[in-house]
Coordinates of C-alpha atoms in Angstrom, one line a residue:
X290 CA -92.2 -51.2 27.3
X291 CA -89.1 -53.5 28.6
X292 CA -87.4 -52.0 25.6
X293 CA -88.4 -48.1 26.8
X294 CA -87.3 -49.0 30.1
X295 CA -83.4 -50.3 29.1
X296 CA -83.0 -47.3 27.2
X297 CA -83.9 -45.0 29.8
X298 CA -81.6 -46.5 32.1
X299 CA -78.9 -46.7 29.4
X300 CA -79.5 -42.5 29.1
X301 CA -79.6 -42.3 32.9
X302 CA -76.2 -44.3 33.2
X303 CA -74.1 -42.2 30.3
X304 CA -75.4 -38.9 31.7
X305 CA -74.2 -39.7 35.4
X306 CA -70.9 -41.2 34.1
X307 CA -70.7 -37.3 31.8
X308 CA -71.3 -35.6 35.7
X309 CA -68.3 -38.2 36.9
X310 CA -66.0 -37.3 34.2
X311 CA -66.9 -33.4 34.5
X312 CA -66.4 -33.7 38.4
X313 CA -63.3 -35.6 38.1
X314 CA -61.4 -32.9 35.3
X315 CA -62.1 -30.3 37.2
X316 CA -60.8 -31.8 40.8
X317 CA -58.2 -32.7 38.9
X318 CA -55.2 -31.4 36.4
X319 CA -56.9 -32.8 33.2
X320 CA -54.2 -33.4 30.3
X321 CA -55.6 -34.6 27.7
X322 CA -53.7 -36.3 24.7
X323 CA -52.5 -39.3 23.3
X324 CA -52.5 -41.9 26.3
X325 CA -52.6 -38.7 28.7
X326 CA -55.6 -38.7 30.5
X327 CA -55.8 -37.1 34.4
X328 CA -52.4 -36.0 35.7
X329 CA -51.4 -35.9 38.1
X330 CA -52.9 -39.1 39.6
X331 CA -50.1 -41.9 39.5
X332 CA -47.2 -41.3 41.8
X333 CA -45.6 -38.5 43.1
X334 CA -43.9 -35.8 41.2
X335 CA -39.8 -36.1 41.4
X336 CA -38.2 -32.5 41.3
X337 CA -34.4 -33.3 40.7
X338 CA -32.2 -30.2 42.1
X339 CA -30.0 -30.7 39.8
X340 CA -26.9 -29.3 42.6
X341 CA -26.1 -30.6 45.7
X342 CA -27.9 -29.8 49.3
X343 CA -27.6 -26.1 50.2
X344 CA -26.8 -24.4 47.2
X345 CA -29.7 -22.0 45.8
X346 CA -30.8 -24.7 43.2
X347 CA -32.1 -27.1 46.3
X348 CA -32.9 -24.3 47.6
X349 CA -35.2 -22.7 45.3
X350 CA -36.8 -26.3 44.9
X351 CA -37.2 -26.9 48.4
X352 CA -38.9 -23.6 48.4
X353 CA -41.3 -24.3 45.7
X354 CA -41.9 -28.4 46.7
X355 CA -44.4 -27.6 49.8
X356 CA -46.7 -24.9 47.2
X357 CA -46.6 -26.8 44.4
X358 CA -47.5 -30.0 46.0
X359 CA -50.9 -28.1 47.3
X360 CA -51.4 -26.9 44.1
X361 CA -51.3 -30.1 42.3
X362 CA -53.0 -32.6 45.3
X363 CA -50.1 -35.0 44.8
X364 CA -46.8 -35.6 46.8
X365 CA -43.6 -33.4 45.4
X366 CA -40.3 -35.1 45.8
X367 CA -36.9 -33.0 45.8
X368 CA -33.7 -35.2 44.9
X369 CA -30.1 -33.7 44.5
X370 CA -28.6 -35.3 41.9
X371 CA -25.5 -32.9 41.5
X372 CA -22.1 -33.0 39.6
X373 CA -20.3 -31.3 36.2
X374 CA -22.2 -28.2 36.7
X375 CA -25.8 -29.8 36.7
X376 CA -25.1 -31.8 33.9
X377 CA -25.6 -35.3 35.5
X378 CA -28.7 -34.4 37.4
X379 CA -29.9 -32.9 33.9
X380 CA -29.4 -35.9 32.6
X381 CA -30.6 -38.2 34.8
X382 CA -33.8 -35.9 34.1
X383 CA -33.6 -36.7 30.0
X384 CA -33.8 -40.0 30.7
X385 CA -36.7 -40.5 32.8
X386 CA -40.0 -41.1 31.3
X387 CA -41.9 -38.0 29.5
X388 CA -44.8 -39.0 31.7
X389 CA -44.6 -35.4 33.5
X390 CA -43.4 -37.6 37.0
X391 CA -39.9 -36.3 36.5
X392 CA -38.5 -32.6 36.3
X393 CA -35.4 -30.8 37.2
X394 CA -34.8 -27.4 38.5
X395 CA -31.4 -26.1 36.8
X396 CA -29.6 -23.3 37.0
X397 CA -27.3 -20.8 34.6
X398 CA -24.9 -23.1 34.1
X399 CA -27.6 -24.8 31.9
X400 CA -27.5 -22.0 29.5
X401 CA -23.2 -22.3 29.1
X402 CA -22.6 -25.9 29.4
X403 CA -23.6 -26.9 25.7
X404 CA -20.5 -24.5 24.4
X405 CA -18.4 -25.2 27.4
X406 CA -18.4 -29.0 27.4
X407 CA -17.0 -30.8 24.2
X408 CA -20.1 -33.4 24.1
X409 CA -23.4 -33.2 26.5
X410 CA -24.9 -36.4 26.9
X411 CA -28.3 -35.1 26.2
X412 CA -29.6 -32.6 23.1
X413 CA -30.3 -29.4 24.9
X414 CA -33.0 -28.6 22.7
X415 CA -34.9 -32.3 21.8
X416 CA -34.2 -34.0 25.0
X417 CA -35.3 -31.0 26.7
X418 CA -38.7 -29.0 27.2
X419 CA -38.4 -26.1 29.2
X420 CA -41.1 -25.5 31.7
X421 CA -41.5 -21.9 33.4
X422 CA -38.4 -19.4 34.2
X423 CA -38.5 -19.4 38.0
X424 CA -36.7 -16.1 38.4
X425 CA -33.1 -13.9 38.2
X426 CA -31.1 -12.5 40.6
X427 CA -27.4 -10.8 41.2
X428 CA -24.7 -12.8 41.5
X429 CA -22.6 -11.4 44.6
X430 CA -19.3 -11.4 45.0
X431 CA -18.5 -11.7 48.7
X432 CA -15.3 -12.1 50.8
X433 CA -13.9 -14.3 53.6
X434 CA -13.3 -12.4 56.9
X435 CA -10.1 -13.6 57.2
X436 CA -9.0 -12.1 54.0
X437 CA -9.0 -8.6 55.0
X438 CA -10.5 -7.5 52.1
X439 CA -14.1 -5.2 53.1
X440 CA -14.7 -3.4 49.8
X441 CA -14.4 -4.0 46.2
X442 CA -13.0 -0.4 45.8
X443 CA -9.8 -2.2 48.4
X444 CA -9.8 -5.5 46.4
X445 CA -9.3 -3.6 42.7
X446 CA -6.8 -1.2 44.3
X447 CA -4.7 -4.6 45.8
X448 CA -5.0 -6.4 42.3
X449 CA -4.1 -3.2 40.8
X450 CA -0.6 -3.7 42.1
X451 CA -0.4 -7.2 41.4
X452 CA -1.3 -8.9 44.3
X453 CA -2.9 -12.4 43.4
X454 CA -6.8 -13.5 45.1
X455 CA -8.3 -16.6 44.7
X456 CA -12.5 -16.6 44.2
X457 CA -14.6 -19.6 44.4
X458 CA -17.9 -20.3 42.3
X459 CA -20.2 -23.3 41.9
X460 CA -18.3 -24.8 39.1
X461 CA -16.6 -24.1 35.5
X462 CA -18.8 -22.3 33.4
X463 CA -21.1 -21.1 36.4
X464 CA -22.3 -17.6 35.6
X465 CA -20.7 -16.2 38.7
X466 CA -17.2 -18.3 36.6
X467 CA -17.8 -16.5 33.7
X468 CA -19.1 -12.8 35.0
X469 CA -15.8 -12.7 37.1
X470 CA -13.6 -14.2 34.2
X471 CA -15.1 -11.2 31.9
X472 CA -14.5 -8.9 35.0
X473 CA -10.8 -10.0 35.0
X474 CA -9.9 -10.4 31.7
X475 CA -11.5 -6.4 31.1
X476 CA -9.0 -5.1 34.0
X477 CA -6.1 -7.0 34.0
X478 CA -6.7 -8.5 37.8
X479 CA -4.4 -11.7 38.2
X480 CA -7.1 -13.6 40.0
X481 CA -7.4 -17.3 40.6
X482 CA -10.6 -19.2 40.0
X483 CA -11.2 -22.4 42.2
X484 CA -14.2 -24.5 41.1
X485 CA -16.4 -26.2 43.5
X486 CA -19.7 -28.7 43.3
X487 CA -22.1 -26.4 44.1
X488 CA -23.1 -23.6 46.3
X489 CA -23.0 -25.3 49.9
X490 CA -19.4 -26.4 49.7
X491 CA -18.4 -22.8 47.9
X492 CA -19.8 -21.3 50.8
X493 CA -18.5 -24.1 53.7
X494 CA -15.3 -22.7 52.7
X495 CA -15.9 -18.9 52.2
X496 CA -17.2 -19.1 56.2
X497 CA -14.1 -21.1 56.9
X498 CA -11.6 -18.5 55.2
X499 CA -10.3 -21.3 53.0
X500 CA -10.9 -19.3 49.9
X501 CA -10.7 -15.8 50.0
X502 CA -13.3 -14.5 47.4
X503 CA -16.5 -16.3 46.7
X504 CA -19.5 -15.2 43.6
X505 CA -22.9 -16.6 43.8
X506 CA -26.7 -16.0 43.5
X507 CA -28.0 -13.2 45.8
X508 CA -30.0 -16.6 47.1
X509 CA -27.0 -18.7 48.5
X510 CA -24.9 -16.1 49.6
X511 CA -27.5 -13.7 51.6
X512 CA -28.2 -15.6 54.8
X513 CA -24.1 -15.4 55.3
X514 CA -24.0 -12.1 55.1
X515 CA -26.9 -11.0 57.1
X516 CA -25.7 -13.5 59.9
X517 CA -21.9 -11.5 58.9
X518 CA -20.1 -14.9 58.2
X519 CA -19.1 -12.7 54.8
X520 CA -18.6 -9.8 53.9
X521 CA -20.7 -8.7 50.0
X522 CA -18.6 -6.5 47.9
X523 CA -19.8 -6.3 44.5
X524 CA -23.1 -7.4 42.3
X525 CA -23.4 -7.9 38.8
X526 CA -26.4 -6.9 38.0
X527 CA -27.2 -3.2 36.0
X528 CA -29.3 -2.0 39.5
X529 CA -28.7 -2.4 43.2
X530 CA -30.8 -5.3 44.9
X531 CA -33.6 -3.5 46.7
X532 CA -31.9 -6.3 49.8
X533 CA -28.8 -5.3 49.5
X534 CA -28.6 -1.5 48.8
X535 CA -26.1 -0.9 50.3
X536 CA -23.7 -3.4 48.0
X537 CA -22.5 -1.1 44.7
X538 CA -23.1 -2.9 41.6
X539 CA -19.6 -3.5 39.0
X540 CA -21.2 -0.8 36.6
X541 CA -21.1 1.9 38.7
X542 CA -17.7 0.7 40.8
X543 CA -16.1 1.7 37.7
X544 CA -17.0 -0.5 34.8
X545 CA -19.8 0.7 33.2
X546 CA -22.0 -1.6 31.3
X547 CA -21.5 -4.9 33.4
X548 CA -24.4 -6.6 33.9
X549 CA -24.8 -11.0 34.6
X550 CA -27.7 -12.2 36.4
X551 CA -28.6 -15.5 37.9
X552 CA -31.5 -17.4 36.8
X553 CA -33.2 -21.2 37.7
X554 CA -36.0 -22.8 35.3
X555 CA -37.9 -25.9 35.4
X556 CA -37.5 -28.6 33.2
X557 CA -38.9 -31.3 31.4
X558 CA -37.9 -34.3 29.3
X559 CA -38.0 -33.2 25.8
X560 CA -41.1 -35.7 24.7
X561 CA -43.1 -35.2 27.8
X562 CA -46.7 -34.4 26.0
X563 CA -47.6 -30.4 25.5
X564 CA -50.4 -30.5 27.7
X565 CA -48.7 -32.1 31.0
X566 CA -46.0 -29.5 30.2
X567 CA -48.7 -26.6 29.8
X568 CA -50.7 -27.5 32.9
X569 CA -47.1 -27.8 35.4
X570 CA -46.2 -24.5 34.2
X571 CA -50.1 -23.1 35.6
X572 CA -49.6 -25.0 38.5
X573 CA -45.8 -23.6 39.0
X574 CA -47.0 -20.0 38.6
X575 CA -49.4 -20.3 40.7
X576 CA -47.2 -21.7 43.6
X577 CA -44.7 -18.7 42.5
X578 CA -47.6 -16.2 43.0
X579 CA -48.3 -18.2 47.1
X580 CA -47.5 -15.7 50.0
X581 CA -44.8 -18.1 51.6
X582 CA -42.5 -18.9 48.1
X583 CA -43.0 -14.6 47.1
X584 CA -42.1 -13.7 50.3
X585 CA -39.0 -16.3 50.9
X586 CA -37.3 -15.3 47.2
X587 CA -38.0 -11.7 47.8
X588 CA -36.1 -11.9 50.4
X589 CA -33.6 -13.4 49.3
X590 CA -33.1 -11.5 46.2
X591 CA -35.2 -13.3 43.4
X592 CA -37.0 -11.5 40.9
X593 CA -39.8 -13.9 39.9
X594 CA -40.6 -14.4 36.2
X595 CA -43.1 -17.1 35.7
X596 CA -44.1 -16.9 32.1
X597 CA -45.0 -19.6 29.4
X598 CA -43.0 -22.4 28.5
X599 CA -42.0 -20.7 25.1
X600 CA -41.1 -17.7 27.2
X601 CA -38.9 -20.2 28.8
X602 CA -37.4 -21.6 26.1
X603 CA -36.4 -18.3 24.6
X604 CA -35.0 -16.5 27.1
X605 CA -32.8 -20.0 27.8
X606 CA -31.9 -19.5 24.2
X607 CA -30.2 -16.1 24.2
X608 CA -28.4 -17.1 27.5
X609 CA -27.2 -20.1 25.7
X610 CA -26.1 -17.3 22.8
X611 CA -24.7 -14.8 24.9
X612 CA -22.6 -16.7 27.1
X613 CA -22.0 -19.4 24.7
X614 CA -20.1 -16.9 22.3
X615 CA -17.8 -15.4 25.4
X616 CA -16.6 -19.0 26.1
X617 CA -15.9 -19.5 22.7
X618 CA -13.9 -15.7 22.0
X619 CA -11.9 -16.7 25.1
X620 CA -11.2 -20.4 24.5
X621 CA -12.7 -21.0 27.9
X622 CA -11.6 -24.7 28.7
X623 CA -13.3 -27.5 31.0
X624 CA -10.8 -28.9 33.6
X625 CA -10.8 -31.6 36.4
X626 CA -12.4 -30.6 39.5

């Protein structure tokens, strides 16, 4: 009878520790794996922006912080860790544990650094798992107020002649960097490129006429020119923005074809386990798909992507191809900022 009794108990105690378990994956991100178990439960999540304060890469992960944080029940923690064109906050991001505690938003210098820098410290592809592509967006190329320029039609006719302009962008081997280069070397234009930390600075000095021409995301540069600190010439995308229609794109200003679009992804260090990677790319959809981050990067230009992590990886891929084999044809050089 005693014997009856124990195991009835022992039955009653496995089934109600079963119900726990249950309850607890489903309150929880469950990733299960090899020393996995419930994430995330620890500490909170550190989201390096992998550019200095006000560019569109702390930006777009100050923007996603607050929804992702109430998707996953567990603090979100943006740190700029900016510097050689988001390759030391990159870094900093390879070298953190693969516990799925530590990612980086990056940008599209990501995808031209490995052919523009003569060593990374890091293996783009196994120090590296890419997450989720956040989204694209033109690249505008705006101009100072003092600089007279207020069309791009003005600014092609002046270089035409010879006259010299200098253009800012985040950093050697930026998109905006290279779209312009290509725009320059196809015409001829004489123009000077003047390479800064990130997008905050680049646009301190646009507002302050100390650089005449400036090319970034539709993200950073937007708020200045709906408050008319700049004025937006040009973007490089195939289509107008639907918030900026009234901006011609460079293929129909005269050179057909053009086309260079922004982009940001989230990362992850290249051994954090498959399953902490598959459920932070759920959990960054769904903050992509919240009311307040659809609305904010509509606004300012985004086109969200989401996607899987392979999706991710792929389209990181060809950017790295594309872009990779322009620096290379035109002996594009790293220099001292």
């Amino acid at each position: 009878m005693l014997d009856h009794l124990k195991m009835a108990k022992k039955a009653l105690k496995n089934s109600l520790l079963g119900v726990l378990l249950a309850f607890g994956c489903a309150s929880l991100v469950c990733a299960q794996g090899a020393g996995v178990g419930a994430w995330p439960t620890q500490k909170p999540i550190r989201l390096i922006a992998v550019f200095p304060p006000g560019g569109s890469v702390d930006q777009v992960a100050r923007v996603l912080a607050p929804a992702l944080q109430a998707e996953l029940k567990q603090n979100v923690i943006v740190e700029n860790i900016g510097g050689a064109s988001g390759v030391i906050g990159t870094l900093a991001m390879t070298r953190s544990d693969p516990d799925g505690y530590t990612f980086a938003v990056v940008f599209d210098t990501h995808g031209v650094n490995p052919s523009l820098k003569d060593k990374l410290p890091y293996d783009t592809i196994k120090d590296i798992a890419p997450v989720v592509l956040i989204g694209t967006s033109p690249m505008v190329l705006v101009a100072s107020k003092k600089s007279g320029i207020t069309s791009f039609k003005q600014l092609v006719d002046l270089s035409k002649t010879g006259q010299q302009f200098s253009y800012g962008s985040i950093g050697i081997g930026s998109l905006g960097h290279l779209a312009m280069a290509r725009l320059v070397k196809q015409v001829g234009f004489d123009w000077n490129h003047i390479p800064y930390r990130g997008g905050g600075p680049l646009m301190q000095d646009a507002l302050g006429g100390q650089v005449e021409l400036a090319v970034g995301s539709e993200f950073l540069v937007k708020p200045h020119v709906d408050s008319g600190g700049v004025i937006p010439l040009v973007i490089t995308t195939a289509k107008r923005s639907p918030s900026l229609l009234n901006v011609p794109t460079i293929s129909e200003s005269g050179f057909p074809g053009f086309s260079a679009p922004a982009w940001w992804a989230v990362l992850a260090p290249g051994k954090t386990p498959a399953p902490i990677v598959d459920a932070m790319n759920k959990a960054l959809k769904k903050a992509l798909k919240t009311p307040a981050v659809a609305e904010k990067f509509k606004v300012q230009g985004i086109d969200i992507v989401g996607g899987k992590p392979e999706a991710a990886r792929e389209f990181i891929g060809k950017q790295i191809g594309i872009w990779g084999k322009f620096v290379i044809e035109n002996n594009l050089k790293e220099t001292a900022q």
